[in-house]
Short mmCIF file of C-alpha atoms and ligand atoms in Angstrom, two decimals:
data_model
loop_
_atom_site.label_atom_id
_atom_site.label_comp_id
_atom_site.label_asym_id
_atom_site.label_seq_id
_atom_site.Cartn_x
_atom_site.Cartn_y
_atom_site.Cartn_z
CA MET A 1 38.08 28.70 -1.61
CA ALA A 2 38.22 25.47 -3.28
CA VAL A 3 34.81 23.95 -3.95
CA LYS A 4 36.16 20.62 -5.19
CA VAL A 5 38.97 18.46 -3.94
CA PHE A 6 40.43 15.73 -6.22
CA LEU A 7 42.96 12.98 -5.66
CA SER A 8 45.17 11.69 -8.32
CA GLU A 9 44.94 8.14 -9.47
CA ASP A 10 47.96 7.14 -7.45
CA GLU A 11 46.30 8.49 -4.37
CA ILE A 12 43.48 6.03 -4.60
CA PRO A 13 43.05 3.81 -1.52
CA ARG A 14 44.65 0.34 -2.18
CA GLN A 15 42.69 -1.46 0.52
CA TRP A 16 39.00 -1.70 1.48
CA TYR A 17 37.94 -1.35 5.22
CA ASN A 18 36.10 -4.14 6.78
CA LEU A 19 33.94 -2.92 9.70
CA ALA A 20 33.40 -6.57 10.98
CA ALA A 21 36.87 -6.37 12.35
CA ASP A 22 36.07 -3.43 14.64
CA LEU A 23 32.35 -3.83 15.71
CA PRO A 24 32.26 -4.05 19.51
CA SER A 25 30.16 -7.24 19.39
CA PRO A 26 30.89 -9.84 16.92
CA MET A 27 28.53 -10.40 13.81
CA GLN A 28 25.92 -13.15 14.15
CA PRO A 29 26.21 -15.86 11.46
CA PRO A 30 23.67 -16.25 8.59
CA LEU A 31 21.52 -19.41 9.28
CA GLY A 32 20.29 -22.11 6.93
CA PRO A 33 16.60 -23.36 6.86
CA ASP A 34 17.35 -25.76 9.74
CA GLY A 35 18.37 -22.71 11.94
CA LYS A 36 22.01 -23.86 11.99
CA PRO A 37 24.88 -21.47 10.69
CA ILE A 38 25.67 -21.94 7.14
CA SER A 39 29.08 -22.89 5.91
CA PRO A 40 30.83 -21.05 3.13
CA ASP A 41 30.34 -24.20 0.93
CA MET A 42 26.50 -23.87 1.12
CA LEU A 43 26.79 -20.46 -0.58
CA ALA A 44 28.94 -21.78 -3.53
CA PRO A 45 26.03 -22.46 -5.87
CA VAL A 46 25.10 -18.76 -5.46
CA PHE A 47 28.28 -16.80 -5.36
CA PRO A 48 31.90 -17.57 -6.40
CA MET A 49 34.14 -18.75 -3.56
CA ASN A 50 36.53 -15.65 -3.69
CA LEU A 51 33.59 -13.32 -2.86
CA ILE A 52 32.28 -15.81 -0.19
CA GLU A 53 35.76 -15.62 1.39
CA GLN A 54 35.31 -11.74 1.64
CA GLU A 55 31.73 -12.15 2.84
CA VAL A 56 32.94 -14.05 6.01
CA SER A 57 36.27 -12.30 6.45
CA THR A 58 37.04 -10.46 9.68
CA GLU A 59 40.34 -8.96 8.43
CA ARG A 60 40.39 -5.28 8.95
CA TRP A 61 41.99 -4.37 5.61
CA ILE A 62 41.58 -6.30 2.38
CA ASP A 63 43.77 -5.50 -0.66
CA ILE A 64 42.09 -4.17 -3.74
CA PRO A 65 43.47 -6.20 -6.67
CA GLU A 66 45.26 -4.27 -9.31
CA GLY A 67 42.79 -5.57 -11.94
CA VAL A 68 39.86 -3.95 -9.89
CA LEU A 69 41.84 -0.71 -9.59
CA GLU A 70 42.22 -0.43 -13.22
CA LEU A 71 38.41 -0.65 -13.66
CA LEU A 72 37.78 1.83 -10.98
CA TYR A 73 40.25 4.44 -12.67
CA ARG A 74 37.66 4.99 -15.26
CA TRP A 75 35.82 7.34 -12.87
CA ARG A 76 37.71 7.17 -9.50
CA PRO A 77 38.84 8.80 -7.26
CA SER A 78 35.53 10.66 -7.28
CA PRO A 79 35.57 14.51 -6.39
CA LEU A 80 34.63 15.83 -2.97
CA HIS A 81 32.62 18.99 -3.32
CA ARG A 82 31.90 21.74 -0.79
CA ALA A 83 28.31 22.68 -1.14
CA VAL A 84 28.96 26.38 -0.83
CA HIS A 85 25.87 27.48 -2.71
CA LEU A 86 23.51 25.30 -0.59
CA GLU A 87 25.37 26.55 2.59
CA LYS A 88 24.65 30.19 1.41
CA ALA A 89 20.90 29.43 0.56
CA LEU A 90 20.36 27.84 4.10
CA ASP A 91 22.39 30.71 5.69
CA THR A 92 24.08 28.12 7.88
CA PRO A 93 27.48 28.24 9.78
CA ALA A 94 27.83 24.48 8.85
CA ARG A 95 30.28 23.52 6.21
CA ILE A 96 28.71 20.84 3.97
CA TYR A 97 30.80 18.48 1.99
CA TYR A 98 29.65 15.63 -0.34
CA LYS A 99 31.24 12.82 -2.23
CA ASN A 100 29.99 12.94 -5.82
CA GLU A 101 29.28 9.37 -6.78
CA SER A 102 27.26 10.39 -9.82
CA VAL A 103 30.46 10.69 -11.89
CA SER A 104 30.45 6.98 -12.66
CA PRO A 105 29.31 6.11 -16.17
CA PRO A 106 26.00 4.59 -14.94
CA GLY A 107 25.69 7.56 -12.53
CA SER A 108 25.81 6.26 -9.05
CA HIS A 109 28.00 4.49 -6.42
CA LYS A 110 26.79 1.07 -7.46
CA PRO A 111 29.58 0.40 -9.96
CA ASN A 112 32.22 0.49 -7.12
CA THR A 113 30.98 -3.04 -6.12
CA ALA A 114 29.76 -4.05 -9.69
CA VAL A 115 33.22 -3.90 -11.23
CA ALA A 116 34.73 -5.68 -8.06
CA GLN A 117 32.06 -8.40 -8.28
CA ALA A 118 32.29 -8.85 -12.00
CA TRP A 119 36.02 -9.06 -11.78
CA TYR A 120 36.08 -11.78 -8.97
CA ASN A 121 33.37 -13.78 -10.79
CA LYS A 122 35.49 -13.69 -14.01
CA GLN A 123 38.60 -14.76 -12.03
CA PHE A 124 36.57 -17.79 -10.73
CA GLY A 125 35.68 -18.80 -14.36
CA ILE A 126 32.05 -17.55 -14.32
CA LYS A 127 30.59 -16.55 -17.61
CA ARG A 128 27.09 -15.18 -16.80
CA ILE A 129 25.78 -13.16 -13.80
CA THR A 130 22.14 -12.64 -12.70
CA THR A 131 20.83 -9.97 -10.48
CA GLU A 132 17.79 -7.85 -9.53
CA THR A 133 17.35 -4.07 -9.53
CA GLY A 134 15.05 -1.68 -7.81
CA ALA A 135 15.38 1.77 -9.48
CA GLY A 136 17.64 0.32 -12.19
CA GLN A 137 20.78 1.92 -10.95
CA TRP A 138 22.24 -1.45 -9.73
CA GLY A 139 21.07 -3.19 -12.96
CA SER A 140 22.78 -0.65 -15.00
CA ALA A 141 25.97 -0.71 -12.87
CA LEU A 142 26.25 -4.52 -13.23
CA ALA A 143 25.48 -4.31 -16.99
CA PHE A 144 28.27 -1.68 -17.37
CA ALA A 145 30.72 -3.94 -15.27
CA CYS A 146 29.86 -7.01 -17.09
CA SER A 147 30.39 -5.32 -20.47
CA LEU A 148 33.82 -4.13 -19.43
CA LEU A 149 34.80 -7.75 -18.64
CA GLY A 150 32.92 -9.53 -21.36
CA LEU A 151 30.39 -11.35 -19.11
CA GLU A 152 26.74 -12.02 -19.81
CA CYS A 153 24.40 -10.22 -17.49
CA LYS A 154 20.64 -10.91 -16.75
CA VAL A 155 18.64 -8.41 -14.73
CA TYR A 156 15.14 -8.79 -13.05
CA MET A 157 13.78 -5.20 -12.59
CA VAL A 158 11.01 -4.48 -10.05
CA ARG A 159 7.99 -3.98 -12.26
CA ILE A 160 6.94 -0.65 -10.89
CA SER A 161 10.41 0.81 -11.68
CA PHE A 162 10.55 -1.08 -15.05
CA GLU A 163 7.39 1.02 -15.95
CA GLN A 164 8.56 4.28 -14.36
CA LYS A 165 12.10 4.22 -15.73
CA PRO A 166 12.25 2.98 -19.27
CA PHE A 167 15.51 4.59 -19.90
CA ARG A 168 17.33 2.58 -17.26
CA LYS A 169 16.37 -0.51 -19.27
CA LEU A 170 17.75 0.94 -22.40
CA MET A 171 21.07 1.69 -20.63
CA MET A 172 21.28 -1.92 -19.64
CA GLN A 173 20.58 -3.06 -23.07
CA THR A 174 23.11 -0.74 -24.49
CA TRP A 175 25.73 -2.36 -22.23
CA GLY A 176 24.56 -5.74 -23.59
CA ALA A 177 22.49 -6.95 -20.68
CA ASN A 178 19.08 -8.54 -20.85
CA CYS A 179 16.46 -6.86 -18.42
CA VAL A 180 12.88 -8.15 -17.75
CA ALA A 181 10.21 -6.89 -15.54
CA SER A 182 9.90 -8.77 -12.13
CA PRO A 183 7.83 -10.75 -11.34
CA SER A 184 8.33 -12.51 -14.64
CA THR A 185 7.12 -15.65 -16.01
CA GLU A 186 10.72 -16.99 -16.54
CA THR A 187 11.12 -18.39 -12.95
CA GLN A 188 8.90 -20.44 -10.61
CA ALA A 189 9.27 -17.70 -7.91
CA GLY A 190 7.88 -15.16 -10.57
CA ARG A 191 5.04 -17.45 -11.80
CA ASP A 192 3.98 -18.15 -8.12
CA ILE A 193 3.72 -14.42 -7.28
CA LEU A 194 1.88 -13.65 -10.62
CA ALA A 195 -0.72 -16.41 -9.93
CA LYS A 196 -1.45 -14.93 -6.46
CA PHE A 197 -1.02 -11.25 -7.20
CA PRO A 198 -1.31 -10.58 -10.93
CA ASP A 199 -1.22 -6.71 -10.51
CA THR A 200 1.61 -6.63 -8.11
CA PRO A 201 4.15 -3.66 -8.43
CA GLY A 202 6.87 -6.17 -7.60
CA SER A 203 9.42 -5.69 -4.92
CA LEU A 204 13.24 -6.19 -4.38
CA GLY A 205 12.45 -9.29 -2.36
CA ILE A 206 10.63 -10.90 -5.31
CA ALA A 207 13.22 -9.91 -7.88
CA ILE A 208 15.97 -11.32 -5.70
CA SER A 209 14.19 -14.68 -5.58
CA GLU A 210 13.92 -14.74 -9.41
CA ALA A 211 17.59 -13.78 -9.90
CA VAL A 212 18.90 -16.36 -7.34
CA GLU A 213 16.63 -19.09 -8.84
CA ALA A 214 17.96 -18.24 -12.34
CA ALA A 215 21.53 -18.64 -11.08
CA VAL A 216 21.25 -21.84 -9.00
CA THR A 217 19.06 -23.75 -11.69
CA ASP A 218 21.53 -23.11 -14.54
CA GLN A 219 22.96 -26.52 -15.11
CA SER A 220 26.11 -25.30 -16.83
CA GLY A 221 27.62 -24.28 -13.43
CA GLU A 222 28.90 -21.15 -15.12
CA THR A 223 26.22 -18.69 -13.75
CA ARG A 224 26.30 -16.98 -10.39
CA TYR A 225 24.10 -14.43 -8.67
CA SER A 226 25.16 -10.84 -7.60
CA LEU A 227 23.71 -8.62 -5.08
CA GLY A 228 24.05 -4.92 -5.27
CA SER A 229 23.74 -4.07 -1.45
CA VAL A 230 23.01 -5.62 1.97
CA LEU A 231 25.90 -8.23 2.00
CA ASN A 232 29.19 -7.66 3.75
CA HIS A 233 31.39 -7.97 0.72
CA VAL A 234 29.26 -5.29 -1.09
CA LEU A 235 29.51 -2.88 1.70
CA LEU A 236 33.21 -3.54 1.86
CA HIS A 237 33.83 -2.68 -1.69
CA GLN A 238 32.03 0.59 -1.09
CA THR A 239 34.38 1.75 1.49
CA ILE A 240 36.57 3.25 -0.90
CA ILE A 241 34.23 6.24 -0.89
CA GLY A 242 34.83 7.02 2.82
CA LEU A 243 38.59 6.17 2.62
CA GLU A 244 38.93 8.75 -0.34
CA ALA A 245 36.72 11.26 1.46
CA LYS A 246 39.06 11.17 4.51
CA LYS A 247 42.14 11.95 2.27
CA GLN A 248 40.24 14.83 0.62
CA LEU A 249 38.93 16.29 3.82
CA LYS A 250 42.60 16.36 5.02
CA LYS A 251 43.61 18.07 1.85
CA ALA A 252 40.80 20.60 2.39
CA GLY A 253 42.19 21.26 5.99
CA VAL A 254 39.16 19.73 7.73
CA LYS A 255 40.32 18.45 11.14
CA LYS A 256 37.15 16.84 12.34
CA VAL A 257 33.91 15.70 10.82
CA ASP A 258 30.88 16.25 13.09
CA THR A 259 28.05 14.62 11.06
CA VAL A 260 28.10 11.91 8.43
CA ILE A 261 24.97 11.21 6.42
CA GLY A 262 23.76 8.83 3.79
CA CYS A 263 20.41 7.48 2.38
CA CYS A 264 19.85 3.87 3.21
CA GLY A 265 18.13 1.17 1.09
CA GLY A 266 20.09 -2.01 1.66
CA GLY A 267 22.85 0.13 3.14
CA SER A 268 25.66 0.09 0.65
CA ASN A 269 26.49 3.72 -0.19
CA PHE A 270 25.73 4.75 3.47
CA ALA A 271 28.18 2.15 4.73
CA GLY A 272 30.70 3.04 1.99
CA LEU A 273 31.02 6.51 3.19
CA SER A 274 30.44 6.09 6.87
CA PHE A 275 32.24 2.90 7.99
CA PRO A 276 35.75 4.48 7.94
CA PHE A 277 34.10 7.11 10.26
CA VAL A 278 32.34 4.50 12.41
CA ALA A 279 35.80 3.14 13.19
CA ASP A 280 36.77 6.56 14.37
CA LYS A 281 33.69 6.68 16.41
CA ILE A 282 34.49 3.20 17.96
CA ALA A 283 37.95 4.60 18.68
CA GLY A 284 36.43 7.47 20.73
CA GLU A 285 35.68 10.36 18.47
CA GLN A 286 32.41 12.08 18.86
CA ILE A 287 30.60 11.92 15.43
CA ASP A 288 26.95 11.74 14.60
CA ILE A 289 26.36 9.14 11.86
CA ILE A 290 22.92 9.25 10.34
CA PRO A 291 21.52 6.64 7.79
CA VAL A 292 18.13 8.06 6.30
CA GLU A 293 15.27 6.00 5.10
CA PRO A 294 11.70 6.83 3.77
CA THR A 295 8.86 6.84 6.25
CA SER A 296 7.03 4.48 3.90
CA CYS A 297 9.65 1.72 4.38
CA PRO A 298 10.89 2.29 7.96
CA THR A 299 13.26 -0.61 8.29
CA MET A 300 15.77 0.99 10.56
CA THR A 301 13.51 3.31 12.60
CA ARG A 302 10.55 0.82 13.23
CA ALA A 303 11.30 -2.64 12.36
CA PRO A 304 12.68 -5.15 14.79
CA PHE A 305 16.11 -6.73 14.74
CA VAL A 306 15.40 -10.31 13.68
CA TYR A 307 16.58 -13.14 11.60
CA ASP A 308 14.71 -12.98 8.21
CA HIS A 309 15.24 -13.95 4.54
CA GLY A 310 16.63 -11.55 2.17
CA ASP A 311 14.10 -12.37 -0.49
CA THR A 312 10.36 -13.23 -0.71
CA ALA A 313 10.47 -16.84 -1.85
CA LYS A 314 12.94 -17.58 1.15
CA MET A 315 15.79 -18.77 -1.14
CA THR A 316 18.44 -16.77 0.73
CA PRO A 317 19.82 -17.75 4.11
CA LEU A 318 18.48 -15.99 7.24
CA LEU A 319 20.31 -12.85 7.97
CA PRO A 320 20.54 -11.03 11.34
CA MET A 321 18.90 -7.60 10.39
CA HIS A 322 16.24 -5.02 10.88
CA SER A 323 13.35 -6.29 8.76
CA LEU A 324 9.78 -5.49 8.05
CA GLY A 325 9.23 -9.14 7.05
CA HIS A 326 10.21 -10.82 3.64
CA ASP A 327 6.50 -10.61 2.48
CA PHE A 328 6.56 -6.86 2.67
CA ILE A 329 5.57 -5.18 -0.45
CA PRO A 330 6.54 -1.46 -0.01
CA PRO A 331 4.32 1.35 -1.28
CA PRO A 332 5.43 2.41 -4.83
CA ILE A 333 7.43 5.59 -3.93
CA HIS A 334 9.79 6.83 -6.53
CA ALA A 335 12.90 6.18 -4.54
CA GLY A 336 12.88 2.56 -5.83
CA GLY A 337 16.21 1.81 -4.38
CA LEU A 338 15.01 2.51 -0.88
CA ARG A 339 12.07 0.12 -1.07
CA TYR A 340 13.63 -3.01 0.58
CA HIS A 341 12.26 -4.98 3.61
CA GLY A 342 15.55 -5.49 5.28
CA MET A 343 18.83 -3.77 6.10
CA ALA A 344 22.41 -4.74 5.81
CA PRO A 345 23.45 -6.94 8.86
CA LEU A 346 26.61 -4.84 9.45
CA ILE A 347 24.41 -1.66 9.63
CA SER A 348 21.84 -3.43 11.76
CA GLN A 349 24.31 -4.51 14.25
CA ALA A 350 25.84 -0.98 14.41
CA ILE A 351 22.28 0.40 15.06
CA VAL A 352 21.79 -2.15 17.81
CA GLU A 353 25.10 -1.04 19.30
CA GLY A 354 23.97 2.69 19.23
CA LEU A 355 26.74 3.69 16.81
CA LEU A 356 24.19 5.08 14.36
CA ALA A 357 21.30 7.30 14.60
CA PRO A 358 18.67 6.26 11.85
CA ARG A 359 16.19 8.79 10.71
CA ALA A 360 13.03 8.48 8.53
CA ILE A 361 11.84 11.34 6.23
CA HIS A 362 8.69 11.81 4.29
CA GLN A 363 9.04 12.05 0.42
CA LEU A 364 7.67 15.58 0.03
CA GLU A 365 10.42 16.95 2.23
CA CYS A 366 12.90 14.95 0.30
CA TYR A 367 11.84 16.22 -3.13
CA ALA A 368 11.79 19.79 -1.79
CA ALA A 369 15.42 19.28 -0.59
CA ALA A 370 16.35 17.67 -4.04
CA VAL A 371 14.99 20.76 -5.90
CA GLN A 372 16.71 23.12 -3.57
CA PHE A 373 20.04 21.16 -4.12
CA ALA A 374 19.45 21.35 -7.91
CA GLN A 375 18.92 25.19 -7.77
CA THR A 376 21.89 25.71 -5.66
CA GLU A 377 24.51 23.08 -6.34
CA GLY A 378 23.13 22.37 -9.91
CA ILE A 379 23.09 18.55 -9.75
CA ILE A 380 19.67 16.83 -10.15
CA ILE A 381 20.02 13.96 -7.63
CA ALA A 382 18.36 10.58 -7.52
CA PRO A 383 15.19 10.28 -5.48
CA GLU A 384 17.07 7.92 -3.08
CA THR A 385 19.81 10.50 -2.61
CA SER A 386 17.29 13.16 -1.77
CA HIS A 387 16.75 11.45 1.64
CA ALA A 388 20.32 12.16 2.52
CA VAL A 389 20.02 15.86 1.28
CA ALA A 390 16.82 16.29 3.43
CA ALA A 391 18.72 15.22 6.46
CA VAL A 392 21.57 17.53 5.49
CA VAL A 393 19.13 20.38 5.37
CA GLN A 394 17.74 19.47 8.75
CA GLU A 395 21.19 19.33 10.22
CA ALA A 396 22.30 22.54 8.63
CA LYS A 397 19.31 24.35 10.01
CA LYS A 398 20.04 22.85 13.43
CA ALA A 399 23.58 24.14 13.29
CA LYS A 400 22.15 27.61 12.57
CA GLU A 401 19.80 27.40 15.50
CA GLU A 402 22.60 26.37 17.79
CA GLY A 403 25.21 28.78 16.15
CA LYS A 404 27.56 25.85 15.60
CA GLU A 405 30.19 25.77 12.77
CA LYS A 406 29.66 21.98 12.21
CA VAL A 407 31.21 19.97 9.43
CA ILE A 408 28.68 17.82 7.66
CA LEU A 409 29.66 15.18 5.21
CA PHE A 410 27.21 13.26 3.02
CA ASN A 411 27.09 10.77 0.18
CA MET A 412 25.66 12.20 -3.00
CA SER A 413 25.03 8.63 -4.17
CA GLY A 414 23.77 9.26 -7.73
CA HIS A 415 22.15 11.64 -10.28
CA GLY A 416 18.41 11.61 -11.06
CA LEU A 417 18.57 12.23 -14.75
CA MET A 418 16.81 8.83 -15.38
CA ASP A 419 14.36 9.48 -12.54
CA LEU A 420 12.65 12.63 -13.82
CA THR A 421 9.14 11.11 -13.70
CA GLY A 422 9.38 11.28 -9.92
CA TYR A 423 10.18 14.93 -10.17
CA ASP A 424 7.33 15.38 -12.47
CA ALA A 425 4.94 13.71 -10.22
CA TYR A 426 6.21 15.98 -7.34
CA PHE A 427 5.87 19.19 -9.59
CA GLN A 428 2.29 18.12 -10.52
CA GLY A 429 1.30 17.72 -6.74
CA LYS A 430 0.61 13.99 -7.31
CA LEU A 431 2.98 12.80 -4.49
CA GLN A 432 1.69 12.32 -0.84
CA ASP A 433 3.50 11.62 2.36
CA TYR A 434 2.90 8.21 3.72
CA SER A 435 3.77 6.61 7.05
CA LEU A 436 3.49 2.78 7.13
CA PRO A 437 0.47 2.02 9.38
CA ASP A 438 1.19 -0.02 12.42
CA VAL A 439 -1.44 -2.67 11.26
CA GLU A 440 0.41 -3.15 7.91
CA MET A 441 3.74 -3.59 9.70
CA GLU A 442 2.23 -6.08 12.17
CA LYS A 443 0.78 -7.95 9.13
CA SER A 444 4.01 -8.24 7.27
CA LEU A 445 5.96 -9.24 10.37
CA LYS A 446 3.83 -12.26 10.65
CA SER A 447 6.12 -13.81 8.01
CA ILE A 448 8.97 -14.00 10.54
CA ASP A 449 6.97 -15.71 13.28
CA GLY A 450 8.78 -18.95 14.13
CA LEU A 451 12.05 -17.91 12.69
CA PRO A 452 15.16 -18.03 15.08
CA LYS A 453 15.88 -14.82 16.88
CA PRO A 454 19.29 -13.24 16.86
CA GLN A 455 20.90 -12.15 20.29
CA LEU A 456 20.57 -8.48 21.11
CA VAL A 457 24.32 -8.05 21.74
CA LYS A 458 24.84 -4.54 22.95
CA THR A 459 27.90 -3.31 24.70
CA GLY A 460 26.11 -0.20 25.82
CA LYS A 461 29.01 2.12 25.09
CA TRP A 462 27.31 4.41 22.68
C1 LIG B 1 21.41 6.47 -6.30
C2 LIG B 1 21.12 5.49 -5.30
N1 LIG B 1 21.34 5.84 -3.98
C3 LIG B 1 20.98 4.90 -3.07
C4 LIG B 1 20.54 3.66 -3.24
C5 LIG B 1 20.20 2.80 -2.13
O1 LIG B 1 20.91 1.74 -2.10
P1 LIG B 1 22.03 1.41 -0.95
O2 LIG B 1 21.33 1.61 0.34
O3 LIG B 1 22.56 0.05 -1.21
O4 LIG B 1 23.10 2.44 -1.21
C6 LIG B 1 20.29 3.38 -4.69
C7 LIG B 1 19.70 2.01 -4.89
O5 LIG B 1 19.23 1.66 -6.06
C8 LIG B 1 20.50 4.22 -5.56
O6 LIG B 1 20.24 3.88 -6.95
#
């Protein structure tokens, strides 16, 4: 039995899939500070127009330019693995498949959009890109992409991760990027936060404020900002994962996938794998599609669907999404890439529609699953990815109880070789489970009081 399925370079998908074309209820627009829908022009100081066009597109299929494919060939198509050793250890009748996104040079799915975004920025004449990073995976992906294309790259890295993951910073430096801890003293947003909370561990919301400010205040007009998740065009670029997976499953003789699983921070790797399967579900197939988050940052499972800013300093437009409030500072768990107050609008709307079944899992269960995965399949996964694997273990055990030969597909979004301090803390018994208390959530949700409310459009079919 084949445990890996490959595609040749000429079998790579040549178009990205845009779920916005098929969602039963249309996406609600981002709003400006006056509560009115923002026009593409208003985003022009932040993003290049070619990416803004993708952001607002409702075309189902969008061609991947040849120049982007050439960049992707460095590591794509990524392999599809059958996790036979994990299946055996779990003694499950389920067949478990995973896309191995750790094969990219920076080690995660993030370069799929990093190279596309850097390419579009370069086409538009941009010379310098700013961004934020949580765990450092996104920062290193963008640093890598910018180095391939000869662009300057500036990364604001959430302070707690900057301290926990020094090697990520060195990777960014090796690819020629400049990385600083956020909040920094380089921006007004950073200085304001430091004045109020000098010991803050930082958050993605704060780091986004800094990176956006650095882009829009650059007088040369040659700097733009880039986001590694959440936005429609980012999720779009990631759909190459699910489109490849479909071709590979066909090669492996799989006729039907029962369960699709991914971890969810801002939503990009989960969307990348699952959206082509969400399309099948909309078309009538029965598939369980499960985005997984930490119980300490329960955006999808407990936070309301609201309009909120994507960042702490309220520099971004208001997005219709599940949000814990833009002031939310998540507890410093090791899955830094899952510590975000909001969720991608496309995923949020799909949750409202009932197309997705979100799940929150405690970190001790996630680390236990990560260790089991390492000791069976061999790969040491990122702490973020461990949330997907923990859900896979739950589903495989359920299949055993029910005696069902299910096909489970998940996204192995990245390796954890730069995240071993988290494993160390786990082995030393220093990690604890943490559920966000209701009072904390109510407190952070105060920041959205008075903001416009999205309509809860729900067709009620799922
Ligand atoms: C390996 C890995 N997986 C998952 C995530 C979560 O991000 P997203 O939800 O955008 O896929 C991150 C974010 O840093 C990551 O590094």
